[in-house]
CSV table of C-alpha atoms and ligand atoms in Angstrom, one decimal:
chain,number,residue,atom,x,y,z
H,1,MET,CA,0.0,0.0,0.0
H,2,LYS,CA,1.2,3.3,-1.1
H,3,ILE,CA,1.9,5.6,2.2
H,4,ARG,CA,0.2,8.8,2.0
H,5,THR,CA,2.6,11.6,3.2
H,6,ASP,CA,0.2,14.6,2.8
H,7,MET,CA,-2.5,13.3,5.2
H,8,ARG,CA,-2.2,15.3,8.3
H,9,ASP,CA,-2.9,14.5,11.9
H,10,ILE,CA,-6.1,16.6,12.3
H,11,LYS,CA,-6.2,16.4,16.0
H,12,GLN,CA,-2.9,18.3,16.4
H,13,LEU,CA,-4.6,21.0,14.5
H,14,ILE,CA,-7.6,21.5,16.6
H,15,ARG,CA,-7.5,23.9,19.5
H,16,PRO,CA,-7.0,22.1,22.8
H,17,ASN,CA,-10.1,23.4,24.4
H,18,ILE,CA,-12.0,22.2,21.4
H,19,LEU,CA,-10.4,18.8,21.4
H,20,ASN,CA,-11.3,18.3,25.0
H,21,LEU,CA,-14.7,20.0,24.8
H,22,LYS,CA,-17.7,17.9,26.1
H,23,PRO,CA,-20.3,19.0,23.7
H,24,TYR,CA,-24.0,19.6,24.7
H,25,ALA,CA,-26.0,16.6,24.4
H,26,SER,CA,-29.6,17.7,23.4
H,27,ALA,CA,-32.7,15.8,24.1
H,28,ARG,CA,-32.6,14.6,20.3
H,29,ASP,CA,-29.2,13.4,20.8
H,30,GLU,CA,-30.1,11.1,23.7
H,31,PHE,CA,-33.3,10.0,21.9
H,32,ALA,CA,-33.4,10.1,18.2
H,33,GLY,CA,-36.3,7.8,17.7
H,34,GLN,CA,-39.2,9.0,15.4
H,35,SER,CA,-42.2,7.9,17.3
H,36,GLY,CA,-43.4,8.0,20.9
H,37,ILE,CA,-44.5,10.4,23.5
H,38,PHE,CA,-42.1,13.0,23.6
H,39,LEU,CA,-41.7,14.6,27.1
H,40,ASP,CA,-38.0,15.3,27.0
H,41,ALA,CA,-37.3,18.6,25.4
H,42,ASN,CA,-39.8,21.2,27.1
H,43,GLU,CA,-41.6,21.6,23.9
H,44,ASN,CA,-45.2,22.6,23.7
H,45,PRO,CA,-47.2,19.6,22.8
H,46,TYR,CA,-49.5,21.8,20.6
H,47,GLY,CA,-48.8,23.5,17.1
H,48,LEU,CA,-47.2,22.9,13.7
H,49,LEU,CA,-43.6,24.0,14.5
H,50,ASN,CA,-43.7,22.9,18.2
H,51,ARG,CA,-40.8,20.2,18.0
H,52,TYR,CA,-37.1,21.1,17.7
H,53,PRO,CA,-35.6,20.3,14.3
H,54,ASP,CA,-33.2,17.7,13.3
H,55,PRO,CA,-29.9,18.8,14.8
H,56,TYR,CA,-27.9,16.7,12.1
H,57,GLN,CA,-30.4,17.4,9.4
H,58,LYS,CA,-30.1,13.8,8.2
H,59,ALA,CA,-32.8,14.1,5.4
H,60,LEU,CA,-31.2,17.1,3.6
H,61,LYS,CA,-27.5,15.4,4.1
H,62,SER,CA,-28.5,12.3,2.7
H,63,ARG,CA,-29.9,14.0,-0.4
H,64,LEU,CA,-26.6,16.2,-0.7
H,65,ALA,CA,-24.4,13.2,-0.2
H,66,ALA,CA,-26.1,11.3,-3.2
H,67,ILE,CA,-26.0,14.4,-5.5
H,68,LYS,CA,-22.3,14.9,-4.6
H,69,ASN,CA,-21.4,11.4,-4.7
H,70,ILE,CA,-19.9,11.3,-1.2
H,71,ASN,CA,-21.0,9.9,2.1
H,72,THR,CA,-23.3,11.6,4.6
H,73,ASP,CA,-20.6,11.7,7.2
H,74,GLN,CA,-18.6,14.1,4.9
H,75,VAL,CA,-21.3,16.6,4.7
H,76,PHE,CA,-21.8,19.5,7.4
H,77,LEU,CA,-24.5,22.1,7.2
H,78,GLY,CA,-24.5,25.5,8.6
H,79,ASN,CA,-26.6,28.5,9.1
H,80,GLY,CA,-25.3,29.9,5.8
H,81,SER,CA,-21.7,29.3,4.8
H,82,ASP,CA,-20.9,32.4,6.9
H,83,GLU,CA,-21.5,30.0,10.1
H,84,ILE,CA,-18.9,27.7,8.5
H,85,ILE,CA,-16.4,30.2,8.2
H,86,ASP,CA,-17.0,31.2,12.0
H,87,LEU,CA,-16.9,27.5,13.1
H,88,ALA,CA,-13.8,26.8,11.2
H,89,ILE,CA,-12.0,29.8,12.9
H,90,ARG,CA,-13.4,28.6,16.3
H,91,ILE,CA,-12.0,25.0,15.7
H,92,PHE,CA,-8.7,25.7,14.5
H,93,CYS,CA,-7.5,29.2,15.7
H,94,THR,CA,-6.7,30.1,19.4
H,95,PRO,CA,-7.7,33.7,19.9
H,96,GLY,CA,-4.9,36.1,20.5
H,97,ARG,CA,-2.4,33.8,19.2
H,98,ASP,CA,-2.9,32.0,16.1
H,99,LYS,CA,-3.7,33.4,12.6
H,100,ALA,CA,-5.5,32.8,9.4
H,101,LEU,CA,-4.6,33.8,5.9
H,102,ALA,CA,-6.6,35.2,3.1
H,103,PHE,CA,-6.1,36.7,-0.4
H,104,THR,CA,-7.0,40.2,-1.3
H,105,PRO,CA,-9.2,41.5,-2.7
H,106,SER,CA,-11.6,38.7,-1.5
H,107,TYR,CA,-14.7,38.3,0.5
H,108,GLY,CA,-15.1,40.6,3.5
H,109,MET,CA,-16.4,38.1,6.1
H,110,TYR,CA,-12.9,36.6,6.4
H,111,ASP,CA,-11.7,39.9,7.8
H,112,VAL,CA,-14.7,40.5,10.2
H,113,THR,CA,-15.1,37.0,11.4
H,114,THR,CA,-11.4,36.5,12.3
H,115,ALA,CA,-11.3,40.0,14.0
H,116,ILE,CA,-14.3,38.9,16.1
H,117,HIS,CA,-12.4,36.1,17.3
H,118,ASP,CA,-9.1,38.1,17.9
H,119,VAL,CA,-7.3,36.0,15.3
H,120,ALA,CA,-5.1,38.0,13.0
H,121,LEU,CA,-5.7,37.7,9.2
H,122,VAL,CA,-2.5,37.7,7.1
H,123,LYS,CA,-3.7,39.2,3.5
H,124,VAL,CA,-1.8,38.2,0.6
H,125,PRO,CA,-2.3,40.3,-2.6
H,126,LEU,CA,-3.6,38.2,-5.6
H,127,ASP,CA,-1.7,39.0,-9.0
H,128,GLU,CA,-2.7,41.2,-11.7
H,129,ASN,CA,-5.2,38.5,-13.1
H,130,PHE,CA,-6.6,38.3,-9.5
H,131,ASP,CA,-5.1,34.9,-9.2
H,132,ILE,CA,-3.0,33.3,-6.4
H,133,ASP,CA,0.8,34.2,-6.6
H,134,LEU,CA,2.4,31.3,-5.1
H,135,GLU,CA,5.7,33.2,-4.4
H,136,LYS,CA,3.9,35.5,-2.1
H,137,VAL,CA,1.9,32.9,-0.1
H,138,ARG,CA,4.8,30.2,0.2
H,139,PRO,CA,6.9,32.1,2.8
H,140,PHE,CA,3.7,32.0,5.2
H,141,PHE,CA,3.9,28.2,5.3
H,142,LYS,CA,6.6,28.5,7.8
H,143,ASP,CA,4.6,30.5,10.1
H,144,GLU,CA,3.4,27.7,12.5
H,145,ASN,CA,0.5,30.0,13.9
H,146,ILE,CA,-1.3,30.3,10.7
H,147,LYS,CA,-3.7,27.6,11.1
H,148,LEU,CA,-6.3,28.3,8.4
H,149,ILE,CA,-6.1,29.6,4.7
H,150,PHE,CA,-9.1,30.8,3.0
H,151,ILE,CA,-9.4,30.6,-1.0
H,152,CYS,CA,-12.5,32.0,-2.4
H,153,SER,CA,-13.1,30.3,-6.0
H,154,PRO,CA,-14.7,31.7,-8.0
H,155,ASN,CA,-13.6,34.9,-5.8
H,156,ASN,CA,-15.8,37.6,-4.6
H,157,PRO,CA,-15.6,40.4,-5.8
H,158,THR,CA,-13.3,39.6,-8.8
H,159,GLY,CA,-15.4,36.8,-10.3
H,160,ASN,CA,-12.6,34.5,-11.4
H,161,LEU,CA,-11.7,30.8,-10.5
H,162,MET,CA,-8.4,30.6,-8.7
H,163,ASP,CA,-5.8,28.4,-10.5
H,164,GLU,CA,-6.4,24.6,-9.5
H,165,GLN,CA,-2.6,23.9,-9.5
H,166,ALA,CA,-2.0,26.6,-7.1
H,167,ILE,CA,-4.7,25.4,-4.9
H,168,GLU,CA,-3.2,21.9,-5.1
H,169,PHE,CA,0.4,23.4,-4.1
H,170,ILE,CA,-1.0,24.9,-1.1
H,171,LEU,CA,-2.8,21.8,-0.1
H,172,LYS,CA,0.3,19.8,-0.5
H,173,ASN,CA,2.7,22.2,1.2
H,174,PHE,CA,0.7,24.1,3.9
H,175,LYS,CA,0.4,22.1,7.1
H,176,GLY,CA,-2.7,23.7,8.3
H,177,ILE,CA,-6.5,23.8,7.0
H,178,VAL,CA,-7.4,25.1,3.6
H,179,VAL,CA,-11.1,26.2,3.3
H,180,VAL,CA,-12.1,26.6,-0.4
H,181,ASP,CA,-15.1,28.8,-0.4
H,182,GLU,CA,-17.1,27.8,-3.4
H,183,ALA,CA,-20.2,30.0,-3.0
H,184,TYR,CA,-20.4,30.6,-6.9
H,185,VAL,CA,-19.3,27.4,-8.1
H,186,ASP,CA,-22.5,26.4,-9.7
H,187,PHE,CA,-21.9,29.3,-12.2
H,188,ALA,CA,-18.4,28.2,-13.0
H,189,LYS,CA,-17.0,26.5,-15.9
H,190,ARG,CA,-14.9,24.0,-13.7
H,191,PRO,CA,-16.2,21.6,-11.3
H,192,SER,CA,-16.1,21.6,-7.6
H,193,LEU,CA,-13.1,20.6,-5.5
H,194,VAL,CA,-15.4,18.4,-3.4
H,195,ARG,CA,-13.7,15.7,-5.6
H,196,TRP,CA,-10.5,16.3,-3.5
H,197,ILE,CA,-11.7,15.7,-0.1
H,198,GLU,CA,-10.5,12.1,0.1
H,199,LYS,CA,-7.1,13.0,-1.1
H,200,TYR,CA,-6.5,15.9,1.1
H,201,ASN,CA,-7.6,15.6,4.6
H,202,THR,CA,-7.1,19.3,5.5
H,203,LEU,CA,-9.5,20.3,2.8
H,204,ILE,CA,-12.8,21.8,3.5
H,205,VAL,CA,-15.0,22.9,0.6
H,206,SER,CA,-18.0,25.1,1.4
H,207,GLN,CA,-20.9,25.9,-0.6
H,208,THR,CA,-24.2,27.5,-0.1
H,209,PHE,CA,-27.9,27.5,-1.1
H,210,SER,CA,-27.7,31.4,-1.1
H,211,LYS,CA,-26.7,32.0,-4.6
H,212,ALA,CA,-27.3,29.5,-7.4
H,213,TRP,CA,-30.1,27.8,-5.4
H,214,GLY,CA,-32.0,31.0,-4.6
H,215,LEU,CA,-32.3,30.6,-1.0
H,216,ALA,CA,-30.5,33.4,0.6
H,217,ALA,CA,-33.3,34.1,3.0
H,218,ALA,CA,-33.3,30.5,4.4
H,219,ARG,CA,-29.5,30.5,5.5
H,220,VAL,CA,-28.2,27.1,4.4
H,221,GLY,CA,-24.6,26.5,3.9
H,222,MET,CA,-22.7,23.4,3.3
H,223,ALA,CA,-19.2,22.1,4.1
H,224,PHE,CA,-17.8,19.1,2.5
H,225,THR,CA,-14.7,17.5,4.2
H,226,ASN,CA,-13.5,14.4,6.0
H,227,PRO,CA,-15.5,12.7,8.9
H,228,GLU,CA,-13.0,13.8,11.5
H,229,ILE,CA,-13.3,17.6,10.9
H,230,ILE,CA,-17.1,17.1,10.6
H,231,HIS,CA,-17.0,15.6,14.1
H,232,PHE,CA,-15.3,18.8,15.4
H,233,LEU,CA,-17.8,21.0,13.5
H,234,ASN,CA,-20.6,19.2,15.1
H,235,LYS,CA,-19.1,19.7,18.5
H,236,VAL,CA,-19.2,23.4,18.3
H,237,LYS,CA,-22.2,24.2,16.3
H,238,PRO,CA,-25.3,25.4,18.2
H,239,PRO,CA,-27.4,22.4,18.5
H,240,TYR,CA,-30.3,23.3,16.4
H,241,ASN,CA,-28.4,25.5,13.8
H,242,ILE,CA,-30.7,25.1,10.9
H,243,SER,CA,-34.5,25.7,11.4
H,244,ARG,CA,-36.9,22.9,10.2
H,245,LEU,CA,-38.5,25.4,7.8
H,246,ASN,CA,-35.0,26.0,6.3
H,247,GLN,CA,-34.1,22.4,5.9
H,248,GLN,CA,-37.3,21.7,4.2
H,249,ALA,CA,-36.7,24.7,1.9
H,250,ALA,CA,-33.4,23.2,1.0
H,251,ILE,CA,-34.8,19.9,0.2
H,252,GLN,CA,-37.7,21.4,-1.8
H,253,ALA,CA,-35.1,23.3,-3.9
H,254,LEU,CA,-33.2,20.0,-4.5
H,255,ASP,CA,-36.3,18.3,-5.7
H,256,ASP,CA,-36.9,20.9,-8.4
H,257,LYS,CA,-33.7,20.5,-10.4
H,258,ALA,CA,-35.8,21.7,-13.3
H,259,THR,CA,-36.3,25.1,-12.0
H,260,PHE,CA,-32.8,25.2,-10.9
H,261,ASN,CA,-31.5,24.3,-14.5
H,262,GLU,CA,-33.7,26.8,-16.2
H,263,LYS,CA,-32.8,29.8,-14.0
H,264,MET,CA,-29.2,28.8,-14.4
H,265,VAL,CA,-29.5,28.9,-18.2
H,266,THR,CA,-31.2,32.3,-18.0
H,267,ILE,CA,-28.5,33.7,-15.6
H,268,LEU,CA,-25.6,32.6,-17.7
H,269,LYS,CA,-27.1,33.8,-20.8
H,270,GLU,CA,-27.6,37.2,-19.2
H,271,ARG,CA,-24.1,37.3,-17.8
H,272,GLN,CA,-22.8,36.8,-21.2
H,273,ARG,CA,-25.2,39.4,-22.7
H,274,LEU,CA,-24.5,42.0,-20.0
H,275,GLN,CA,-20.8,41.4,-20.3
H,276,SER,CA,-20.7,42.1,-23.9
H,277,MET,CA,-22.9,45.2,-23.5
H,278,LEU,CA,-20.8,46.6,-20.5
H,279,GLU,CA,-17.6,46.0,-22.5
H,280,GLN,CA,-18.9,48.3,-25.3
H,281,HIS,CA,-20.1,50.9,-22.8
H,282,ARG,CA,-18.2,54.2,-22.8
H,283,LEU,CA,-18.5,54.4,-19.1
H,284,PHE,CA,-16.4,51.1,-18.5
H,285,ASP,CA,-12.6,50.6,-19.0
H,286,LYS,CA,-12.8,47.0,-18.4
H,287,VAL,CA,-15.2,44.1,-17.5
H,288,TYR,CA,-13.6,41.2,-15.9
H,289,PRO,CA,-14.2,37.7,-17.0
H,290,SER,CA,-16.6,36.1,-14.6
H,291,ASP,CA,-17.4,32.4,-13.4
H,292,ALA,CA,-20.0,33.7,-10.9
H,293,ASN,CA,-23.4,35.5,-11.0
H,294,PHE,CA,-21.9,39.0,-11.1
H,295,LEU,CA,-19.5,41.1,-13.1
H,296,LEU,CA,-16.7,43.4,-11.7
H,297,VAL,CA,-16.3,46.3,-13.9
H,298,LYS,CA,-13.7,49.0,-14.0
H,299,THR,CA,-14.8,52.7,-14.6
H,300,LYS,CA,-13.2,56.2,-14.3
H,301,ASN,CA,-15.2,57.1,-11.4
H,302,ALA,CA,-16.9,54.3,-9.5
H,303,ASN,CA,-18.3,56.7,-6.8
H,304,ALA,CA,-20.1,58.9,-9.2
H,305,ILE,CA,-21.7,56.1,-11.2
H,306,TYR,CA,-22.7,54.2,-8.1
H,307,GLN,CA,-24.6,57.2,-6.7
H,308,ALA,CA,-26.0,58.0,-10.4
H,309,LEU,CA,-27.5,54.6,-10.4
H,310,ILE,CA,-29.0,54.7,-6.9
H,311,ASP,CA,-30.6,58.0,-7.8
H,312,GLN,CA,-32.5,55.9,-10.5
H,313,LYS,CA,-33.2,53.3,-7.8
H,314,ILE,CA,-30.6,50.8,-9.1
H,315,ILE,CA,-28.3,49.4,-6.5
H,316,VAL,CA,-25.0,47.9,-7.4
H,317,ARG,CA,-22.1,47.4,-5.1
H,318,ASN,CA,-19.5,49.9,-5.0
H,319,ARG,CA,-16.0,48.0,-4.5
H,320,HIS,CA,-14.0,51.1,-5.1
H,321,LYS,CA,-12.2,50.7,-1.6
H,322,LEU,CA,-11.3,47.3,-2.4
H,323,VAL,CA,-10.5,47.4,-6.0
H,324,ASP,CA,-9.7,50.7,-7.6
H,325,ASN,CA,-12.7,52.3,-9.2
H,326,CYS,CA,-14.6,48.9,-9.6
H,327,LEU,CA,-18.3,48.2,-9.4
H,328,ARG,CA,-19.7,44.8,-8.8
H,329,ILE,CA,-22.9,44.1,-10.7
H,330,SER,CA,-25.2,41.2,-9.8
H,331,ILE,CA,-26.8,39.5,-12.8
H,332,GLY,CA,-30.6,40.2,-12.4
H,333,THR,CA,-33.5,39.0,-14.5
H,334,PRO,CA,-33.6,40.1,-18.2
H,335,ASP,CA,-35.8,42.9,-17.3
H,336,GLU,CA,-33.8,44.2,-14.6
H,337,ASN,CA,-30.5,44.1,-16.7
H,338,LYS,CA,-32.3,46.0,-19.5
H,339,SER,CA,-33.3,48.6,-16.8
H,340,LEU,CA,-29.7,49.0,-15.8
H,341,LEU,CA,-28.5,49.3,-19.3
H,342,ALA,CA,-31.0,51.9,-20.0
H,343,ALA,CA,-30.2,53.7,-16.9
H,344,LEU,CA,-26.3,53.7,-17.7
H,345,ASP,CA,-27.0,55.0,-21.3
H,346,GLN,CA,-28.7,58.1,-19.4
H,347,LEU,CA,-25.5,58.9,-17.5
M,401,PLP,C1,-22.5,35.1,-0.7
M,401,PLP,C2,-21.2,34.5,-0.2
M,401,PLP,C3,-21.3,33.5,0.7
M,401,PLP,C4,-22.5,33.0,1.1
M,401,PLP,O1,-22.8,33.1,2.5
M,401,PLP,P1,-24.2,32.6,3.1
M,401,PLP,O2,-23.9,32.7,4.6
M,401,PLP,O3,-24.2,31.0,2.7
M,401,PLP,O4,-25.3,33.2,2.5
M,401,PLP,C5,-20.1,32.7,1.0
M,401,PLP,N1,-18.9,33.0,0.7
M,401,PLP,C6,-18.8,34.0,-0.3
M,401,PLP,C7,-17.5,34.4,-1.0
M,401,PLP,C8,-20.2,34.8,-0.8
M,401,PLP,O5,-19.9,35.7,-1.7
C-alpha cells in the first residue's frame, strides 16, 4: 500500500479546548427515535412548528451526499456558509495567538469573522489577473501560527476561479487547514473541488444555497470535508443551527432541479449578454471575466456612477475601496438588466 505523506494529523491542528470539549447533548441526541410520546425537550405539545428540528439534518444531508457522490458523514450544514467560516475559525484558531490567511481582494467576512475571534488575518495580494501568486504565499507556510487559509473560488468580488494547480500546491505544502469557499461554483465552468476531499484531509469545501439555489433568505450553507473535521464542526455548532423550515426549503429546492437548471441557463445567458454590452459601454474601461453571477467592472469614477444609479433606484455594489474604481454588478432578471443598461445610457 502506498503511504500517503500528505495526510495530516487533524487532532494536532484542533484547538486544545475544542479537542477536550464535552459537547452539549440535546434531547434529540439522547433519543433520536421518530415515534413515541415526547416529554423530553420541554416543547409545547401543540402546534405545527412545536418540535425542535433534526440537529444533524439527516434528510437534507443524505440528499446532498447522493448528489455530490460522497458519504453523509462528509457533509456538514451551517446557518449559511458564513457560519461555516465562523466555526472553522473557532475550531482551529486560538484567539490572540493563532492566525489565518486570506487573499486580497476577496470576501469581507474573512476579515470580520477573524477579527471577532481576535485572530489576526494575514492578507496576501492576488496577482494582476486576481489569481494566487504562489511566491507571495509560500513564505507564510513556515509560520506555525497560521492555522487556516481561505481561498475563495470563484472569488468575490473579482469573479474568477483560482488556478487549480496553485490550490493543490497549497494543499500539499501548507500544514494547516484550507477552506475553499465555493459560494459561486455552480456558475463556473470548472467542477467543484469536492472531488479532492478524500485526497487531502485538510481540505474543507464550502458551498451555499444562497446564490445558485436562490435561497439566501433560508440561510443554509454546506461544508464538505472528512468525517474527522465534521466531528469537530458538530461539536461546536449550536445544537439546532438550521430551522426545520430552512431544512425543508433546501430539500424542496433540490427536488426541483428543473427550475434550478432553467434559472441557471437564464442567468448564464444574461451574464454573457451583460458582459458584452458593458464591454462596449463608454463608461467602463474593463469588464472582468466572470465565473460567478456578477460582473466586476472598472470605471473612471466608481463613486459617481454608483450614486447616479442609486438616484435611479438601481443598486450595485461599490467596491472602489477594495478594487480601484470598480463596481460589482449582480446578474438580475432580463428586465432588471435592461433597466440597468438603460440607466447607464442616461449617465
Ligand atoms: C455570498 C457568499 C457566501 C454566502 O454566505 P451565506 O452565509 O451562505 O449566505 C459565502 N462566501 C462568499 C464568498 C460569498 O460571496
